[in-house]
């Protein structure tokens, strides 16, 4: 199967039309006509990921976050992005990224599914036509009312994170939850407008957290990687189902930092 056929399947899941204008998605490095037997899935195209993809003989690398995000004036080994691109080209690895298009058509509902949100709606609409409204994040009802402490434990269990940061009172009872994988600070207003009691997201800074709590919404920060790593297992399941002839390798699930 060639790379372009695989891209067709990926884009049937998460069409490029759903990506934000500022984003950089799609085939970023390599050949569309590359014959692919092994695909490697990761959240980020780090040095370690690329080296492992090369080591296992991957023909294609698939990530959520784009390696090439800003315009490149040159591709050389003088900087780390250039070195990674050169490494991919040298080893004839085609590289594809599905970022905000997957946030809209994939990530948002997958995260909401983990929390069993009912009566859900789009948190931040980024795409609208005559048929539907789509966008990032979801808001809905939890299976039952629970304390913030109970929900924090649920988030830890469902997203497989060792800890979360909570801005708010652990004893408060919550029912309506918003979930925004990735960096959610700029979407707190959307969660407030949607009537959410709590928002589950990542990358919340000090002021965003305390300001949210002051406005009556609790924030549970499970980390950027903490929630978005579901991309790896989601895409593994999708490719096994839709492209069973491919051999799948994937990055180890581990936080990109350590807490000392």
Tab-separated table of C-alpha atoms in Angstrom:
chain	number	residue	atom	x	y	z
A	1	UNK	CA	0.000	0.000	0.000
A	2	UNK	CA	1.405	3.398	-0.860
A	3	UNK	CA	1.509	6.450	1.352
A	4	UNK	CA	-1.157	8.315	-0.596
A	5	UNK	CA	-3.682	5.521	-0.066
A	6	UNK	CA	-3.025	5.654	3.678
A	7	UNK	CA	-3.425	9.433	3.648
A	8	UNK	CA	-6.832	8.947	2.053
A	9	UNK	CA	-7.907	6.798	4.997
A	10	UNK	CA	-6.522	9.245	7.537
A	11	UNK	CA	-8.311	12.143	5.893
A	12	UNK	CA	-11.586	10.245	5.728
A	13	UNK	CA	-11.386	10.082	9.532
A	14	UNK	CA	-10.213	13.671	10.088
A	15	UNK	CA	-10.718	15.752	6.917
A	16	UNK	CA	-8.234	18.563	6.388
A	17	UNK	CA	-11.103	21.050	6.051
A	18	UNK	CA	-11.524	20.882	9.839
A	19	UNK	CA	-7.986	22.122	10.540
A	20	UNK	CA	-7.431	25.679	11.751
A	21	UNK	CA	-6.028	28.152	9.200
A	22	UNK	CA	-2.857	28.644	11.255
A	23	UNK	CA	-2.132	24.935	11.478
A	24	UNK	CA	0.306	22.890	9.402
A	25	UNK	CA	-1.015	19.405	8.768
A	26	UNK	CA	-0.778	16.664	6.181
A	27	UNK	CA	2.258	15.172	4.469
A	28	UNK	CA	5.145	17.302	5.748
A	29	UNK	CA	8.128	15.207	4.680
A	30	UNK	CA	8.633	12.476	2.114
A	31	UNK	CA	6.989	10.798	-0.844
A	32	UNK	CA	3.310	10.208	-1.523
A	33	UNK	CA	4.193	7.229	-3.686
A	34	UNK	CA	6.268	5.592	-0.939
A	35	UNK	CA	5.280	1.953	-0.435
A	36	UNK	CA	4.375	1.487	3.215
A	37	UNK	CA	4.498	-1.754	5.175
A	38	UNK	CA	5.229	-0.362	8.647
A	39	UNK	CA	3.773	2.770	10.213
A	40	UNK	CA	5.024	4.328	13.453
A	41	UNK	CA	2.599	6.332	15.625
A	42	UNK	CA	3.604	8.995	18.173
A	43	UNK	CA	2.346	12.227	19.659
A	44	UNK	CA	5.463	14.220	18.699
A	45	UNK	CA	8.253	13.732	16.167
A	46	UNK	CA	11.059	13.958	18.702
A	47	UNK	CA	14.630	12.815	18.107
A	48	UNK	CA	13.891	9.656	20.082
A	49	UNK	CA	10.734	8.928	18.090
A	50	UNK	CA	12.465	9.392	14.745
A	51	UNK	CA	15.396	7.221	15.766
A	52	UNK	CA	13.055	4.469	16.929
A	53	UNK	CA	10.984	4.722	13.744
A	54	UNK	CA	14.179	4.300	11.722
A	55	UNK	CA	15.357	1.430	13.941
A	56	UNK	CA	12.146	-0.597	13.496
A	57	UNK	CA	12.156	0.008	9.749
A	58	UNK	CA	9.104	2.257	9.604
A	59	UNK	CA	8.154	3.512	6.144
A	60	UNK	CA	5.809	6.175	7.508
A	61	UNK	CA	5.654	8.258	10.676
A	62	UNK	CA	2.303	9.545	11.938
A	63	UNK	CA	2.074	12.158	14.702
A	64	UNK	CA	-0.485	14.502	16.203
A	65	UNK	CA	1.723	17.568	16.670
A	66	UNK	CA	3.442	18.798	13.493
A	67	UNK	CA	7.231	18.736	13.462
A	68	UNK	CA	7.265	21.547	10.883
A	69	UNK	CA	5.018	24.241	12.301
A	70	UNK	CA	6.521	27.558	11.297
A	71	UNK	CA	7.899	28.324	7.862
A	72	UNK	CA	11.377	26.929	7.269
A	73	UNK	CA	13.782	29.226	5.425
A	74	UNK	CA	16.238	26.371	4.975
A	75	UNK	CA	16.570	22.682	5.831
A	76	UNK	CA	20.024	21.978	7.222
A	77	UNK	CA	21.529	20.120	10.151
A	78	UNK	CA	22.322	23.448	11.823
A	79	UNK	CA	19.125	23.295	13.905
A	80	UNK	CA	17.132	20.491	15.519
A	81	UNK	CA	14.116	20.734	13.184
A	82	UNK	CA	16.355	20.574	10.122
A	83	UNK	CA	18.241	17.604	11.571
A	84	UNK	CA	15.002	15.708	12.094
A	85	UNK	CA	13.753	16.470	8.590
A	86	UNK	CA	17.077	15.382	7.113
A	87	UNK	CA	16.972	12.168	9.137
A	88	UNK	CA	13.510	11.346	7.808
A	89	UNK	CA	14.489	12.086	4.203
A	90	UNK	CA	17.752	10.159	4.459
A	91	UNK	CA	15.857	7.064	5.629
A	92	UNK	CA	12.982	7.544	3.170
A	93	UNK	CA	10.366	7.862	5.913
A	94	UNK	CA	7.214	9.685	4.824
A	95	UNK	CA	5.914	11.875	7.640
A	96	UNK	CA	2.274	12.891	8.160
A	97	UNK	CA	0.727	15.044	10.917
A	98	UNK	CA	-2.953	15.332	11.835
A	99	UNK	CA	-3.345	18.098	14.389
A	100	UNK	CA	-6.347	20.413	14.721
A	101	UNK	CA	-8.326	18.388	12.185
A	102	UNK	CA	-7.971	15.436	14.578
A	103	UNK	CA	-8.734	17.703	17.556
A	104	UNK	CA	-12.112	18.347	15.941
A	105	UNK	CA	-12.798	14.963	14.355
A	106	UNK	CA	-11.368	12.437	16.766
A	107	UNK	CA	-9.739	13.838	19.890
A	108	UNK	CA	-12.690	15.776	21.315
A	109	UNK	CA	-15.180	12.914	21.290
A	110	UNK	CA	-12.557	10.368	22.336
A	111	UNK	CA	-11.796	12.406	25.459
A	112	UNK	CA	-15.509	12.895	26.152
A	113	UNK	CA	-16.051	9.155	25.735
A	114	UNK	CA	-13.451	8.448	28.411
A	115	UNK	CA	-15.485	10.572	30.820
A	116	UNK	CA	-18.824	9.125	29.588
A	117	UNK	CA	-20.200	12.611	28.971
A	118	UNK	CA	-23.893	12.605	28.064
A	119	UNK	CA	-25.927	15.151	26.072
A	120	UNK	CA	-22.666	16.547	24.785
A	121	UNK	CA	-22.120	19.594	22.605
A	122	UNK	CA	-19.135	21.232	20.901
A	123	UNK	CA	-17.299	23.513	23.314
A	124	UNK	CA	-15.648	25.822	20.762
A	125	UNK	CA	-17.150	25.861	17.259
A	126	UNK	CA	-14.501	26.177	14.547
A	127	UNK	CA	-16.428	24.804	11.570
A	128	UNK	CA	-20.053	25.246	10.582
A	129	UNK	CA	-22.109	24.361	7.527
A	130	UNK	CA	-25.748	23.657	6.746
A	131	UNK	CA	-25.551	20.230	8.342
A	132	UNK	CA	-23.572	20.555	11.545
A	133	UNK	CA	-21.348	22.544	13.843
A	134	UNK	CA	-17.962	21.053	14.683
A	135	UNK	CA	-15.059	22.207	16.769
A	136	UNK	CA	-12.670	21.616	19.636
A	137	UNK	CA	-13.611	20.251	23.038
A	138	UNK	CA	-16.899	18.927	24.328
A	139	UNK	CA	-19.260	19.801	27.164
A	140	UNK	CA	-21.864	17.503	28.669
A	141	UNK	CA	-23.253	15.833	31.756
A	142	UNK	CA	-21.261	13.416	33.860
A	143	UNK	CA	-22.854	10.013	34.509
A	144	UNK	CA	-23.708	11.261	37.990
A	145	UNK	CA	-23.083	14.223	40.233
A	146	UNK	CA	-19.802	13.841	42.100
A	147	UNK	CA	-17.329	15.789	44.139
A	148	UNK	CA	-14.361	17.439	42.492
A	149	UNK	CA	-12.136	15.028	44.415
A	150	UNK	CA	-14.031	12.042	42.959
A	151	UNK	CA	-13.839	13.490	39.455
A	152	UNK	CA	-10.112	14.136	39.846
A	153	UNK	CA	-9.624	10.440	40.675
A	154	UNK	CA	-11.754	9.491	37.653
A	155	UNK	CA	-9.666	11.714	35.380
A	156	UNK	CA	-6.454	10.141	36.701
A	157	UNK	CA	-7.793	6.655	36.069
A	158	UNK	CA	-9.309	7.275	32.628
A	159	UNK	CA	-6.375	9.214	31.190
A	160	UNK	CA	-3.718	7.180	32.998
A	161	UNK	CA	-1.965	10.100	34.655
A	162	UNK	CA	-0.238	9.897	38.049
A	163	UNK	CA	-1.615	13.197	39.305
A	164	UNK	CA	-3.670	16.244	38.347
A	165	UNK	CA	-3.691	19.861	39.471
A	166	UNK	CA	-7.001	21.205	40.732
A	167	UNK	CA	-7.985	24.874	40.854
A	168	UNK	CA	-11.081	24.900	43.049
A	169	UNK	CA	-12.518	23.180	46.086
A	170	UNK	CA	-12.241	19.390	46.243
A	171	UNK	CA	-15.521	19.118	48.132
A	172	UNK	CA	-17.637	20.988	45.549
A	173	UNK	CA	-20.236	18.906	43.712
A	174	UNK	CA	-20.100	19.023	39.903
A	175	UNK	CA	-22.395	17.698	37.188
A	176	UNK	CA	-21.662	19.510	33.908
A	177	UNK	CA	-18.123	19.082	32.611
A	178	UNK	CA	-16.139	20.491	29.721
A	179	UNK	CA	-13.122	18.665	28.340
A	180	UNK	CA	-10.520	20.339	26.154
A	181	UNK	CA	-7.473	18.196	25.352
A	182	UNK	CA	-4.212	20.087	24.995
A	183	UNK	CA	-3.867	23.688	26.159
A	184	UNK	CA	-7.238	24.855	27.443
A	185	UNK	CA	-6.613	28.181	29.123
A	186	UNK	CA	-8.044	30.247	26.277
A	187	UNK	CA	-11.228	28.150	26.292
A	188	UNK	CA	-12.234	28.714	29.914
A	189	UNK	CA	-14.637	31.437	28.777
A	190	UNK	CA	-16.317	28.932	26.452
A	191	UNK	CA	-16.715	26.514	29.345
A	192	UNK	CA	-18.222	29.262	31.508
A	193	UNK	CA	-20.627	30.280	28.744
A	194	UNK	CA	-21.661	26.634	28.344
A	195	UNK	CA	-22.568	26.424	32.026
A	196	UNK	CA	-19.850	23.938	32.937
A	197	UNK	CA	-19.128	23.351	36.614
A	198	UNK	CA	-15.683	21.986	35.837
A	199	UNK	CA	-13.207	21.954	32.964
A	200	UNK	CA	-10.726	19.137	32.323
A	201	UNK	CA	-7.769	20.262	30.232
A	202	UNK	CA	-4.002	20.896	30.317
A	203	UNK	CA	-1.352	23.618	30.441
A	204	UNK	CA	-3.245	25.868	32.864
A	205	UNK	CA	-1.059	28.584	34.328
A	206	UNK	CA	-1.374	30.195	37.748
A	207	UNK	CA	-3.499	33.166	36.751
A	208	UNK	CA	-5.795	31.189	34.449
A	209	UNK	CA	-6.466	28.713	37.230
A	210	UNK	CA	-7.191	31.112	40.049
A	211	UNK	CA	-9.217	33.407	37.791
A	212	UNK	CA	-11.346	30.469	36.637
A	213	UNK	CA	-12.021	29.421	40.230
A	214	UNK	CA	-12.949	33.008	41.100
A	215	UNK	CA	-15.573	32.936	38.324
A	216	UNK	CA	-17.132	29.758	39.675
A	217	UNK	CA	-15.632	27.041	37.502
A	218	UNK	CA	-13.238	24.392	38.761
A	219	UNK	CA	-10.300	23.421	36.546
A	220	UNK	CA	-8.670	19.993	36.567
A	221	UNK	CA	-5.324	20.099	34.767
A	222	UNK	CA	-4.330	16.614	33.599
A	223	UNK	CA	-1.482	17.892	31.436
A	224	UNK	CA	-1.109	18.457	27.708
A	225	UNK	CA	0.475	15.060	27.108
A	226	UNK	CA	-1.734	13.533	29.782
A	227	UNK	CA	-4.900	13.756	27.703
A	228	UNK	CA	-3.588	14.017	24.147
A	229	UNK	CA	-1.584	10.809	24.315
A	230	UNK	CA	-4.878	9.067	23.545
A	231	UNK	CA	-4.013	9.923	19.914
A	232	UNK	CA	-1.586	7.000	19.897
A	233	UNK	CA	-4.035	4.311	20.998
A	234	UNK	CA	-6.900	5.835	19.015
A	235	UNK	CA	-4.957	5.792	15.761
A	236	UNK	CA	-3.542	2.348	16.471
A	237	UNK	CA	-7.087	0.969	16.777
A	238	UNK	CA	-8.268	2.859	13.693
A	239	UNK	CA	-5.402	1.662	11.491
A	240	UNK	CA	-5.714	-1.946	12.711
A	241	UNK	CA	-9.394	-1.844	11.758
A	242	UNK	CA	-9.169	0.052	8.476
A	243	UNK	CA	-5.703	-0.951	7.232
A	244	UNK	CA	-5.062	-4.407	8.704
A	245	UNK	CA	-2.279	-5.146	6.226
A	246	UNK	CA	-0.014	-2.556	7.855
A	247	UNK	CA	2.455	-3.380	10.607
A	248	UNK	CA	2.042	-0.879	13.443
A	249	UNK	CA	4.722	0.308	15.834
A	250	UNK	CA	4.140	3.046	18.378
A	251	UNK	CA	5.983	5.289	20.792
A	252	UNK	CA	6.178	4.281	24.421
A	253	UNK	CA	3.572	6.028	26.563
A	254	UNK	CA	5.507	8.152	29.023
A	255	UNK	CA	5.413	11.742	30.225
A	256	UNK	CA	7.964	13.983	28.440
A	257	UNK	CA	9.194	15.267	31.824
A	258	UNK	CA	9.928	14.022	35.304
A	259	UNK	CA	8.755	15.452	38.605
A	260	UNK	CA	11.569	15.526	41.155
